[in-house]
PDB file of C-alpha atoms and ligand atoms in Angstrom:
ATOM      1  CA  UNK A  17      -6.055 -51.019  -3.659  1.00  0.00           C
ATOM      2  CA  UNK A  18      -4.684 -53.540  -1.199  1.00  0.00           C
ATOM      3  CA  UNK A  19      -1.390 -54.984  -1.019  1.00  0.00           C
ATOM      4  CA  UNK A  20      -1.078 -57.495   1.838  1.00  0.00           C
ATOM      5  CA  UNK A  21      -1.630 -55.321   5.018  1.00  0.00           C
ATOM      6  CA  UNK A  22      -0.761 -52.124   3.115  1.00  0.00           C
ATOM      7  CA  UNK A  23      -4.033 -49.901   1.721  1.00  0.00           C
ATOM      8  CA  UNK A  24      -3.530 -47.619  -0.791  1.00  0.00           C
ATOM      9  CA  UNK A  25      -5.611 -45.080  -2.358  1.00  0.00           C
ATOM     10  CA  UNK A  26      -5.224 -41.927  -4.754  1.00  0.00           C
ATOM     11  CA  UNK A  27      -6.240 -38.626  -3.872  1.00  0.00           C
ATOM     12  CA  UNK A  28      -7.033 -36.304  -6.599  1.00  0.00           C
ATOM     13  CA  UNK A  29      -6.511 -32.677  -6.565  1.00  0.00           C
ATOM     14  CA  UNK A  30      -6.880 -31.753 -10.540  1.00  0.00           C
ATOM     15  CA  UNK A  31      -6.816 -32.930 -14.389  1.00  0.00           C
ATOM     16  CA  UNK A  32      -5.669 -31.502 -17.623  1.00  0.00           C
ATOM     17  CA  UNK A  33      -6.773 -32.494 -20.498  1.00  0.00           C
ATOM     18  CA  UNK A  34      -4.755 -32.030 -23.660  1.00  0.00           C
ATOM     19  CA  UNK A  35      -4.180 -33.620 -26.981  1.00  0.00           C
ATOM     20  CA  UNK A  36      -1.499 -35.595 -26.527  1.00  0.00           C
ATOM     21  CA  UNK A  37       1.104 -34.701 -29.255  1.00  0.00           C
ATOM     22  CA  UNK A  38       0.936 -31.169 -27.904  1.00  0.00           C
ATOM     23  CA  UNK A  39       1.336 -32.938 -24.531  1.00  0.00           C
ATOM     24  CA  UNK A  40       4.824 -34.568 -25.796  1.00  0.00           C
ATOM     25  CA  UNK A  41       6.127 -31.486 -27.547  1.00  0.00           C
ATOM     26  CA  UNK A  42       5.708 -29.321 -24.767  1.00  0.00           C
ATOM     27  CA  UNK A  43       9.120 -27.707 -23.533  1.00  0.00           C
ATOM     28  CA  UNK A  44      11.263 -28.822 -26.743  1.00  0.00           C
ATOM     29  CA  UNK A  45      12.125 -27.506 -30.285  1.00  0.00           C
ATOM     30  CA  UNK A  46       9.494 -28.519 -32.706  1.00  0.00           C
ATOM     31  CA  UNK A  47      10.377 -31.867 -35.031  1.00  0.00           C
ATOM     32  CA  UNK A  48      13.034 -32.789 -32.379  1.00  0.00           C
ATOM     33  CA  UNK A  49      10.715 -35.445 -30.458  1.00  0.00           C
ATOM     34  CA  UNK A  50      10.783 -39.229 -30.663  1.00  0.00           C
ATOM     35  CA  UNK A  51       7.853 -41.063 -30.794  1.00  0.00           C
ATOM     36  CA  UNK A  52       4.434 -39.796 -29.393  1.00  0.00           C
ATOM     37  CA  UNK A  53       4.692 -36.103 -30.821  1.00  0.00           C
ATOM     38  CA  UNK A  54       3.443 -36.867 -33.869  1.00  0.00           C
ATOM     39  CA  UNK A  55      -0.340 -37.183 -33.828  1.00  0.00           C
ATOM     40  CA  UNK A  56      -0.295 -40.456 -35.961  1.00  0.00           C
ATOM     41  CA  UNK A  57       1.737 -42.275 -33.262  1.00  0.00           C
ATOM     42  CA  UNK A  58      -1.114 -41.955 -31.180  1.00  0.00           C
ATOM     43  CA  UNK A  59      -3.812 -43.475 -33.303  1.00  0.00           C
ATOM     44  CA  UNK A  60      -3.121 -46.953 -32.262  1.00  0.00           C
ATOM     45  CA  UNK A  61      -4.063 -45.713 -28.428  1.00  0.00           C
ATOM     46  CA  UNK A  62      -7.281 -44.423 -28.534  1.00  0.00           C
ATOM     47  CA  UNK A  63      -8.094 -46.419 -25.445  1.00  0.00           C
ATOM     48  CA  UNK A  64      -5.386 -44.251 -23.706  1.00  0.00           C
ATOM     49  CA  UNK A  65      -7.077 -40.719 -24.147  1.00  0.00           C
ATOM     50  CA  UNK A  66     -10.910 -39.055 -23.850  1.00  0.00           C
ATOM     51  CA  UNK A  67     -13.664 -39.202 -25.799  1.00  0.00           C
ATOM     52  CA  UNK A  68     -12.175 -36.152 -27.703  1.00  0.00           C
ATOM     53  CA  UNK A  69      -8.736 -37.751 -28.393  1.00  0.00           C
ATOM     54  CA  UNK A  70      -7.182 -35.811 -25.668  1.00  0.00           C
ATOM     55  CA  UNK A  71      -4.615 -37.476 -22.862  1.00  0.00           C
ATOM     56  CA  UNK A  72      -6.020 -36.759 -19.474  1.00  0.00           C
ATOM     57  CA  UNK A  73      -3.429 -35.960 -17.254  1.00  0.00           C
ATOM     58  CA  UNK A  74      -4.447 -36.106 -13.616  1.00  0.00           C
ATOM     59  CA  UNK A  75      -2.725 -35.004 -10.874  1.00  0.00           C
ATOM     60  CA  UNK A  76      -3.084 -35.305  -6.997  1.00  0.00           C
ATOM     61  CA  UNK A  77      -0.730 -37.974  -4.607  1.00  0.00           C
ATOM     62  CA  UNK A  78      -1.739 -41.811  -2.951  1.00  0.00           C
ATOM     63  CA  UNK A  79      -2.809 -42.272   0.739  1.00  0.00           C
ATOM     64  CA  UNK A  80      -0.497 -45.083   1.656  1.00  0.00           C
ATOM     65  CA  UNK A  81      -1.542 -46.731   5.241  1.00  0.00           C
ATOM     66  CA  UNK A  82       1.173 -48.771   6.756  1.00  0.00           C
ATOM     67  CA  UNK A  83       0.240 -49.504  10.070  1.00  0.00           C
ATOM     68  CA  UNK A  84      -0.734 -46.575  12.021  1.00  0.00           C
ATOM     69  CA  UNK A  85       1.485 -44.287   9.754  1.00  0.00           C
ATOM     70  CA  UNK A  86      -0.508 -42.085   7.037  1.00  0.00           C
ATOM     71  CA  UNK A  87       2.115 -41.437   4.226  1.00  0.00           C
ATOM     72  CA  UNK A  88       0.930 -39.246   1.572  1.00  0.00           C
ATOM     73  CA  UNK A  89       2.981 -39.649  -1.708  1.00  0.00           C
ATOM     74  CA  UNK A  90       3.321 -36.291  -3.888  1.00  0.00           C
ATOM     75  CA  UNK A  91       1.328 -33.557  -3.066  1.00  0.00           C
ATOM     76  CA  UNK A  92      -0.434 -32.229  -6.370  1.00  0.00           C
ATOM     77  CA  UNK A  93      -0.659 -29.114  -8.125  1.00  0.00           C
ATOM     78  CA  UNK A  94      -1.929 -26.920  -5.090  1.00  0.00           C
ATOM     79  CA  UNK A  95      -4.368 -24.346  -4.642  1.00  0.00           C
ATOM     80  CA  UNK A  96      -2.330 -21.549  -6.639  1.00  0.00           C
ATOM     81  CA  UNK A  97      -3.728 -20.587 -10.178  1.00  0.00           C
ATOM     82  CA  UNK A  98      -1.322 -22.132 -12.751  1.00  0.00           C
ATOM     83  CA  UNK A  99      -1.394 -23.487 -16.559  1.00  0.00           C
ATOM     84  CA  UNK A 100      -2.879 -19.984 -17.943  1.00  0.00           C
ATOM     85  CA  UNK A 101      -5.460 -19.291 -15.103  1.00  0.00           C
ATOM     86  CA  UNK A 102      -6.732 -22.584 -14.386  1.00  0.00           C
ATOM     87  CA  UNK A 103      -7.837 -23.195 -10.422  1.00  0.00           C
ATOM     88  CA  UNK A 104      -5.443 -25.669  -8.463  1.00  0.00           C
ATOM     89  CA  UNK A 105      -7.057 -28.027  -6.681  1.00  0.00           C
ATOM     90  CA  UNK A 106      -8.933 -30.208  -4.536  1.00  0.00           C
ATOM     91  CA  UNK A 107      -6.472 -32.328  -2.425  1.00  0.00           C
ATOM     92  CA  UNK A 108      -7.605 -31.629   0.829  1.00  0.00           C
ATOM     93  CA  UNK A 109     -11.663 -32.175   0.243  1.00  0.00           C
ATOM     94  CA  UNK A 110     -10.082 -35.853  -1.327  1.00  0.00           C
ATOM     95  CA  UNK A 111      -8.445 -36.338   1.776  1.00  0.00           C
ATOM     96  CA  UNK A 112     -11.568 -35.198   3.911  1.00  0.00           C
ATOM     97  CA  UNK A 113     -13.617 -37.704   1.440  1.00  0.00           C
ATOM     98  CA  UNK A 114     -11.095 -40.136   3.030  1.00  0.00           C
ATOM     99  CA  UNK A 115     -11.576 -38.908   6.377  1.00  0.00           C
ATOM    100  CA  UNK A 116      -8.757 -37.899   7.365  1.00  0.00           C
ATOM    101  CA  UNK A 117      -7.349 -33.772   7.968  1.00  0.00           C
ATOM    102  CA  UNK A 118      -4.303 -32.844   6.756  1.00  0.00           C
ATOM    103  CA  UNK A 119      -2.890 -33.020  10.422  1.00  0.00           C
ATOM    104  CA  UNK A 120      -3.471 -36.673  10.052  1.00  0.00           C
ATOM    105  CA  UNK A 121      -0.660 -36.964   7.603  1.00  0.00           C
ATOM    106  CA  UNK A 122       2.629 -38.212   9.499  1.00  0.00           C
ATOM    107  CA  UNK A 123       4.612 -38.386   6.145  1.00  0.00           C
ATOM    108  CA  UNK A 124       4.757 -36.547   3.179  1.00  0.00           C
ATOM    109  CA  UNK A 125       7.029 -38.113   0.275  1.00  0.00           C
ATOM    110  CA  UNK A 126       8.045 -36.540  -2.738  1.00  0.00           C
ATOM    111  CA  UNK A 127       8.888 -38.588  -6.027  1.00  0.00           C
ATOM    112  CA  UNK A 128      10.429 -35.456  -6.973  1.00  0.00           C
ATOM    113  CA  UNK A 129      10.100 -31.533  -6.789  1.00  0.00           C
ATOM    114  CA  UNK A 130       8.382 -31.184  -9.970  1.00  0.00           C
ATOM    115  CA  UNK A 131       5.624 -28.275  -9.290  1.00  0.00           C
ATOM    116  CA  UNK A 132       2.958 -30.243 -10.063  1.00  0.00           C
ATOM    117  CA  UNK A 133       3.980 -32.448  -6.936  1.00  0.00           C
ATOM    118  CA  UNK A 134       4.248 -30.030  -4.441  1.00  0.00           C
ATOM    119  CA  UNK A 135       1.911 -28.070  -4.887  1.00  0.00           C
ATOM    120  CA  UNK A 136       0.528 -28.903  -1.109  1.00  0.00           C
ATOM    121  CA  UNK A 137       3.787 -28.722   0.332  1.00  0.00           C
ATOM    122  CA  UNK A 138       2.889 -25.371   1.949  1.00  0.00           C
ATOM    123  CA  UNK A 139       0.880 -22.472   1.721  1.00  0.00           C
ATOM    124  CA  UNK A 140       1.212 -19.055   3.162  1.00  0.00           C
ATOM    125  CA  UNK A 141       4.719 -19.961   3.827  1.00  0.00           C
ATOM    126  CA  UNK A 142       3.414 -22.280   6.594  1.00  0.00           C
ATOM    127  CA  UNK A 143       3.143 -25.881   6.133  1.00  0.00           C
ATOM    128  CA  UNK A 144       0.279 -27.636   4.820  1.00  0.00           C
ATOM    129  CA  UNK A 145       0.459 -30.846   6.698  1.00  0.00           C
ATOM    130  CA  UNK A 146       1.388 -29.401  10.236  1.00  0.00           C
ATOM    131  CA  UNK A 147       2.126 -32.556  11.929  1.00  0.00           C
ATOM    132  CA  UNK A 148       3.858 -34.227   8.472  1.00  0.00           C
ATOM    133  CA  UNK A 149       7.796 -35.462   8.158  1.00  0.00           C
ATOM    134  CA  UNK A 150       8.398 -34.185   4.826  1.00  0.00           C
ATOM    135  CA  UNK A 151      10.969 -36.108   2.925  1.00  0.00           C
ATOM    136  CA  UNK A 152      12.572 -35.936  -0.975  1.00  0.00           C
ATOM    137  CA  UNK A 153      16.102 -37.732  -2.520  1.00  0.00           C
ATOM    138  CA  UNK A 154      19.234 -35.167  -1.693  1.00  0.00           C
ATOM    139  CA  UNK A 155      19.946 -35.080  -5.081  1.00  0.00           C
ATOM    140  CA  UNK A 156      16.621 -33.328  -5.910  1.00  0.00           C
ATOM    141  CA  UNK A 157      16.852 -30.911  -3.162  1.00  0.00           C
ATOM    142  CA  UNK A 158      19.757 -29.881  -4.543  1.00  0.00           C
ATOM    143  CA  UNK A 159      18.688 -29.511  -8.082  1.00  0.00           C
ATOM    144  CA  UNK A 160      15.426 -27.529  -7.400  1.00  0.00           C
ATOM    145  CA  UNK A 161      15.600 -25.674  -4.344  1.00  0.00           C
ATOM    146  CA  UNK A 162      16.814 -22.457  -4.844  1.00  0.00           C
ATOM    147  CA  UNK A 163      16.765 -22.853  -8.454  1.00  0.00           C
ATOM    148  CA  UNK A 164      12.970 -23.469  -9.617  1.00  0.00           C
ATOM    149  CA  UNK A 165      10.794 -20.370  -8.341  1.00  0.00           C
ATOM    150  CA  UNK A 166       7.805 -23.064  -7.692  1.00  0.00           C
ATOM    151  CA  UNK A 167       9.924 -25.995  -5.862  1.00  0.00           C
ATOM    152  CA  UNK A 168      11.729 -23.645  -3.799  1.00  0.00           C
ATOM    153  CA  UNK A 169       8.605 -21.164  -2.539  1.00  0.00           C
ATOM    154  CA  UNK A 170       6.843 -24.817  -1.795  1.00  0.00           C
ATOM    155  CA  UNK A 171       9.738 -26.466   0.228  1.00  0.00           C
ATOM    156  CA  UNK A 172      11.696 -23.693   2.327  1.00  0.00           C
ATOM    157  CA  UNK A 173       8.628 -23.466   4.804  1.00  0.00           C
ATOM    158  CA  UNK A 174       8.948 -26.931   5.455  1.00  0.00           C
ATOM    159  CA  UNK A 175      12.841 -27.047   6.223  1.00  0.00           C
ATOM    160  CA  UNK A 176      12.195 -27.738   9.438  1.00  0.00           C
ATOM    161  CA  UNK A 177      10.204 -30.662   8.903  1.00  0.00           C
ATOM    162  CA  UNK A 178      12.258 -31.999   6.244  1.00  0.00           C
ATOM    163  CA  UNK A 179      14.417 -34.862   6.091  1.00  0.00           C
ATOM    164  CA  UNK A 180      16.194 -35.919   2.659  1.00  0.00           C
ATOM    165  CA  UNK A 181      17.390 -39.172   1.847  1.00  0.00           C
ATOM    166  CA  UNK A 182      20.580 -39.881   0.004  1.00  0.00           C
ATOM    167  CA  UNK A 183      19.884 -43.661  -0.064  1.00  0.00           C
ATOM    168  CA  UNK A 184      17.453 -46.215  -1.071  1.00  0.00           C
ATOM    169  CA  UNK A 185      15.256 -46.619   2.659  1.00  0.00           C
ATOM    170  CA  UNK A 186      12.681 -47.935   4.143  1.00  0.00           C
ATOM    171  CA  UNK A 187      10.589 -45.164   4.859  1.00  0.00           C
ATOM    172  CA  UNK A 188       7.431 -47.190   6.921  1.00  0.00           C
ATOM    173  CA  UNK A 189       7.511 -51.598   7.362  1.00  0.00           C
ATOM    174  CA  UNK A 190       6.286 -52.686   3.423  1.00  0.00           C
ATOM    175  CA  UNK A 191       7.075 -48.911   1.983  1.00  0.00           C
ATOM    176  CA  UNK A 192      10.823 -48.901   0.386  1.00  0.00           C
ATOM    177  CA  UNK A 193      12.310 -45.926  -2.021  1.00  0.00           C
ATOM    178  CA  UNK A 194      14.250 -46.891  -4.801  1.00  0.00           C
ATOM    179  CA  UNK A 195      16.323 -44.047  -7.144  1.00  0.00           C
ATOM    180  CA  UNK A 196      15.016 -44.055 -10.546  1.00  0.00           C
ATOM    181  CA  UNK A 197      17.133 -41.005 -11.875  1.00  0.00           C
ATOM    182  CA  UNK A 198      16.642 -39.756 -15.560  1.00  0.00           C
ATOM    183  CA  UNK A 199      13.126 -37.604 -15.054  1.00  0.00           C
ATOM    184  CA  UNK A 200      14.744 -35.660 -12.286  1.00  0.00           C
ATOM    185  CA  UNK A 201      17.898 -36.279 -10.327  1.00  0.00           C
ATOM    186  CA  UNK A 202      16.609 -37.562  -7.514  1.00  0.00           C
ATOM    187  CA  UNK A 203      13.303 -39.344  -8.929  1.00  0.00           C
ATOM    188  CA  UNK A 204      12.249 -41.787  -6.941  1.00  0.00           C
ATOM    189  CA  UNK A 205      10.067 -44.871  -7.030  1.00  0.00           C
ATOM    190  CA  UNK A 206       7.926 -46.406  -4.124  1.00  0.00           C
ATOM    191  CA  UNK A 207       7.875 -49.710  -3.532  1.00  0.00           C
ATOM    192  CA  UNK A 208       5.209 -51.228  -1.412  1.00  0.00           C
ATOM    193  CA  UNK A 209       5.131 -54.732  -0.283  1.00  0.00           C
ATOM    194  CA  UNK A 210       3.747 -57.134   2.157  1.00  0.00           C
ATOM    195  CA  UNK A 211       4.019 -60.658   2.330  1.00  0.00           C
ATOM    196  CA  UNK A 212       3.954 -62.019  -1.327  1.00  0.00           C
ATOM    197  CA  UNK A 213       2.019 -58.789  -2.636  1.00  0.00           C
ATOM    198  CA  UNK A 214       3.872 -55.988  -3.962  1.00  0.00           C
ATOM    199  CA  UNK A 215       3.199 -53.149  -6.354  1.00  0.00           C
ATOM    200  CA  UNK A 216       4.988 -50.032  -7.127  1.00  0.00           C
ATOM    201  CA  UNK A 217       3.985 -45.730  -7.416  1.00  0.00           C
ATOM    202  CA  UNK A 218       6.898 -45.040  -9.893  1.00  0.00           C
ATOM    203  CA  UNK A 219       5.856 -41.256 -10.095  1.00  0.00           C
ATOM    204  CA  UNK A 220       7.041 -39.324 -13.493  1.00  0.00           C
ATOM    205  CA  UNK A 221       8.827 -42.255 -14.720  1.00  0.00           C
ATOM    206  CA  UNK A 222       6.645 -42.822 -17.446  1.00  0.00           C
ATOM    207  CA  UNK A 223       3.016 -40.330 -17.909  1.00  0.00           C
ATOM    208  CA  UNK A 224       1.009 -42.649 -19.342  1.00  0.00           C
ATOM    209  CA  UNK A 225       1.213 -45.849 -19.705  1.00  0.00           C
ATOM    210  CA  UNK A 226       2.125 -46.009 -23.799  1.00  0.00           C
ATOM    211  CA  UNK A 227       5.719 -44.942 -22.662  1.00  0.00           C
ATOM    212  CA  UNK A 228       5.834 -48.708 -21.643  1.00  0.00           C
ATOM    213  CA  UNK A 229       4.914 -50.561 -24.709  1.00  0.00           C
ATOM    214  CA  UNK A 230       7.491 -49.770 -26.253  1.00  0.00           C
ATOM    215  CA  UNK A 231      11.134 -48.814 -25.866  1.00  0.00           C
ATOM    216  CA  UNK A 232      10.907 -45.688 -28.831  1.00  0.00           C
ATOM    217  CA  UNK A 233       8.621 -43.726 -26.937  1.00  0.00           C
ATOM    218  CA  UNK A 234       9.655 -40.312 -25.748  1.00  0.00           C
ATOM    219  CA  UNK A 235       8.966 -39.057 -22.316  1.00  0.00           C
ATOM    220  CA  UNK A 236       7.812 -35.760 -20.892  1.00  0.00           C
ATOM    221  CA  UNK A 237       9.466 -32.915 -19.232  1.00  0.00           C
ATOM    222  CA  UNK A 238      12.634 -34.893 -18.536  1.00  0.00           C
ATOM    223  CA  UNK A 239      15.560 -33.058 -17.109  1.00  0.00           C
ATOM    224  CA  UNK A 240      18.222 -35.961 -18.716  1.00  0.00           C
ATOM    225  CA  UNK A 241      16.171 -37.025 -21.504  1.00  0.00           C
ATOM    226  CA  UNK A 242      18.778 -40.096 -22.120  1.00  0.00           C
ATOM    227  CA  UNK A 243      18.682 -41.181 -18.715  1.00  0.00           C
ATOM    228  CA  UNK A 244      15.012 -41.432 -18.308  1.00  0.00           C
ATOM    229  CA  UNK A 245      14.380 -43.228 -21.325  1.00  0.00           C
ATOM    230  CA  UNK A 246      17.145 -45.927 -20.060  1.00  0.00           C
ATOM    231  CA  UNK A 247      15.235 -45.813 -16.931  1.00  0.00           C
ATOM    232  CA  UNK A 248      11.673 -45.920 -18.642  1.00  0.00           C
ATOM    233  CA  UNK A 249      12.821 -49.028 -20.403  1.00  0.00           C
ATOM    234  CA  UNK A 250      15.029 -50.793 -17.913  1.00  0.00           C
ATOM    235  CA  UNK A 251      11.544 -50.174 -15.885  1.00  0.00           C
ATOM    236  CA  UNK A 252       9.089 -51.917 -18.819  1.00  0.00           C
ATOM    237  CA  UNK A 253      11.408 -54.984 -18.445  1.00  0.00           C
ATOM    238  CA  UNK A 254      10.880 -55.783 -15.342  1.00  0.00           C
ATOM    239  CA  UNK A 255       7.534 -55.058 -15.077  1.00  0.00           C
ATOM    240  CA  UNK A 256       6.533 -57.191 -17.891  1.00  0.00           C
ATOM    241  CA  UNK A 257       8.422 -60.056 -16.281  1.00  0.00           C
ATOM    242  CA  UNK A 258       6.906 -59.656 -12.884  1.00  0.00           C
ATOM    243  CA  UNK A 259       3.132 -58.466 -13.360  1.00  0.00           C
ATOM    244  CA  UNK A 260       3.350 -56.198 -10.222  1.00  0.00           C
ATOM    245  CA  UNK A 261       0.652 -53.493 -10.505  1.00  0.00           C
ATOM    246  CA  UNK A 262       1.965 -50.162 -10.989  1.00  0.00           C
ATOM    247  CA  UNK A 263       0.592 -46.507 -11.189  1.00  0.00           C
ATOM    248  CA  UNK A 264       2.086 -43.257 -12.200  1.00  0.00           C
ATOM    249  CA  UNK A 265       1.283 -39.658 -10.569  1.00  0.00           C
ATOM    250  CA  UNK A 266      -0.924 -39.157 -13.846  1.00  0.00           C
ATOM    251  CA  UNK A 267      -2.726 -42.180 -14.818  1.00  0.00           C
ATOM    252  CA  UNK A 268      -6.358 -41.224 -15.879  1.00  0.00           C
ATOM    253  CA  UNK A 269      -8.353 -41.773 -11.999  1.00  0.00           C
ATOM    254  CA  UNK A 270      -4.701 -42.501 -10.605  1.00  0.00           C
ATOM    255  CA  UNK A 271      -5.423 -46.124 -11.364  1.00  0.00           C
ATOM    256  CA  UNK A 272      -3.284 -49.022 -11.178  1.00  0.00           C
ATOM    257  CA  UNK A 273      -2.641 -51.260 -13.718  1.00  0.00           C
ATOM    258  CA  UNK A 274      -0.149 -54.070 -15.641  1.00  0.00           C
ATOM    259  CA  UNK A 275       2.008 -54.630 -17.638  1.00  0.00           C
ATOM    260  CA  UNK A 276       1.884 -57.688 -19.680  1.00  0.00           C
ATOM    261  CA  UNK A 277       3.814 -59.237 -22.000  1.00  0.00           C
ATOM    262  CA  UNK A 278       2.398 -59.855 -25.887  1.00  0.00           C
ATOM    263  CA  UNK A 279       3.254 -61.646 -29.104  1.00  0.00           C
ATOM    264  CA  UNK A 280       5.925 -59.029 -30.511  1.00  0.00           C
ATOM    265  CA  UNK A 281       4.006 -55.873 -28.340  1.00  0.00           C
ATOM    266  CA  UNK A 282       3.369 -55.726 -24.448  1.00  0.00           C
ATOM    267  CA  UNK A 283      -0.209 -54.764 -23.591  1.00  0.00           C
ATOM    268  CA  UNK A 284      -1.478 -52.391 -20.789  1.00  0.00           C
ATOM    269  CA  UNK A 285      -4.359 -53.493 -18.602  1.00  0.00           C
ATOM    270  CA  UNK A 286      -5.946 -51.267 -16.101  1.00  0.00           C
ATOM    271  CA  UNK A 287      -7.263 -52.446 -13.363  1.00  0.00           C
TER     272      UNK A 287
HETATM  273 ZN1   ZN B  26       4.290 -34.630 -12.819  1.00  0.00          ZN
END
């Protein structure tokens, strides 16, 4: 993926594959969910999930290359067993596949401390990317660390090497954050632009795509389950008006896509 003079490119570290009503129940009383916990809501979106009906939910980060800066947005689930057993993953071979070591990373941003996020953060209590500025919003600092077991093991070796930002900034030239609270605090959207070209990593915003078709769908794992639905829809408006490609932390192959506008329904289009 190019925009203008900015290359970006996902970096996989692992998938889960579940069916997706179980997906959108998962973490709040049974029959309370909006739309998308029912299975029927899904049967319009077949094209959305796996052979077997399921919604793959991949995880990992994006290699954005601005210049001669090597940002690496999120940092996946890690190498630590999680989900019942299951290995972490493969990150760092994704990365090699890329060419580049993890001392090659000069940033490390953090849509938000989620654990599937940062799960690359650190290791051993040492840093994963030694030669990394690791940043995050304030506001999701504050929230996690020293609060969530997983967030706060994963960031307190990095301290040293962390910066938070309290404001929208411009992190690298075409690479801007922009505050997108609801599915955290401090959940944060990249924007990436050069010359005319733009497109957007809006992290846990919305999980897959259906989220922006329409504005009934429920989200996943919010923290303010109000906000983020404002957010998710306040986000599908302009979007649909602007055709900037977009991807989310666990869009099946961390692909890109669009969102488009229909008669009465807005379409998705990967790609
Ligand atoms: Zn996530």
């Amino acid at each position: 993926m190019k925009v203008g003079e900015l290359e970006i490119l996902p970096v996989f570290d692992a998938m889960a594959a579940i069916p997706p009503a179980s997906a959108y129940n998962f973490g709040i009383e049974p029959g309370t969910g909006g739309k998308g916990t029912d299975a029927d809501d899904w049967a319009p979106h077949a094209d959305l999930l796996d052979a077997e009906g399921r919604l793959e939910i991949h995880m990992g980060g994006f290699l954005v290359r601005s210049g001669d800066r090597r940002i690496l947005v999120d940092a996946g689930l890690g190498p630590d067993p999680v989900f019942g057993g299951e290995q972490g993953g493969v990150l760092l071979e994704s990365l090699a596949a890329l060419g580049l070591s993890a001392d090659d990373i000069t940033d490390v941003v953090l849509t938000h401390l989620h654990f599937d996020h940062v799960g690359w953060v650190s290791r051993d209590d040492a840093p994963v990317f030694a030669n990394a500025t690791y940043r995050c919003h304030q506001r999701d600092w504050d929230h996690f660390v020293g609060t969530d077991e997983v967030a706060t093991r994963k960031m307190t070796p990095v301290q040293e090497r962390f910066e938070a930002f309290d404001a929208d900034f411009t992190l690298a030239p075409g690479v801007d954050t922009r505050l997108c609270a609801g599915h955290t605090p401090g959940s944060t959207i990249l924007v990436l632009s050069s010359g005319a070209a733009r497109a957007m990593l809006i992290g846990d915003v919305v999980h897959c795509p259906v989220e922006l078709l329409d504005d009934e769908w429920s989200g996943l794992s919010d923290v303010d389950p109000e906000m983020a639905q404002r957010a998710r829809n306040a986000l599908a408006a302009e979007l649909e008006t602007t055709n900037v490609p977009v991807a989310a932390a666990h869009f099946p192959g961390l692909q890109f896509g669009r969102l488009l506008a229909g008669e009465g329904r807005r379409n998705w289009l990967f790609g």
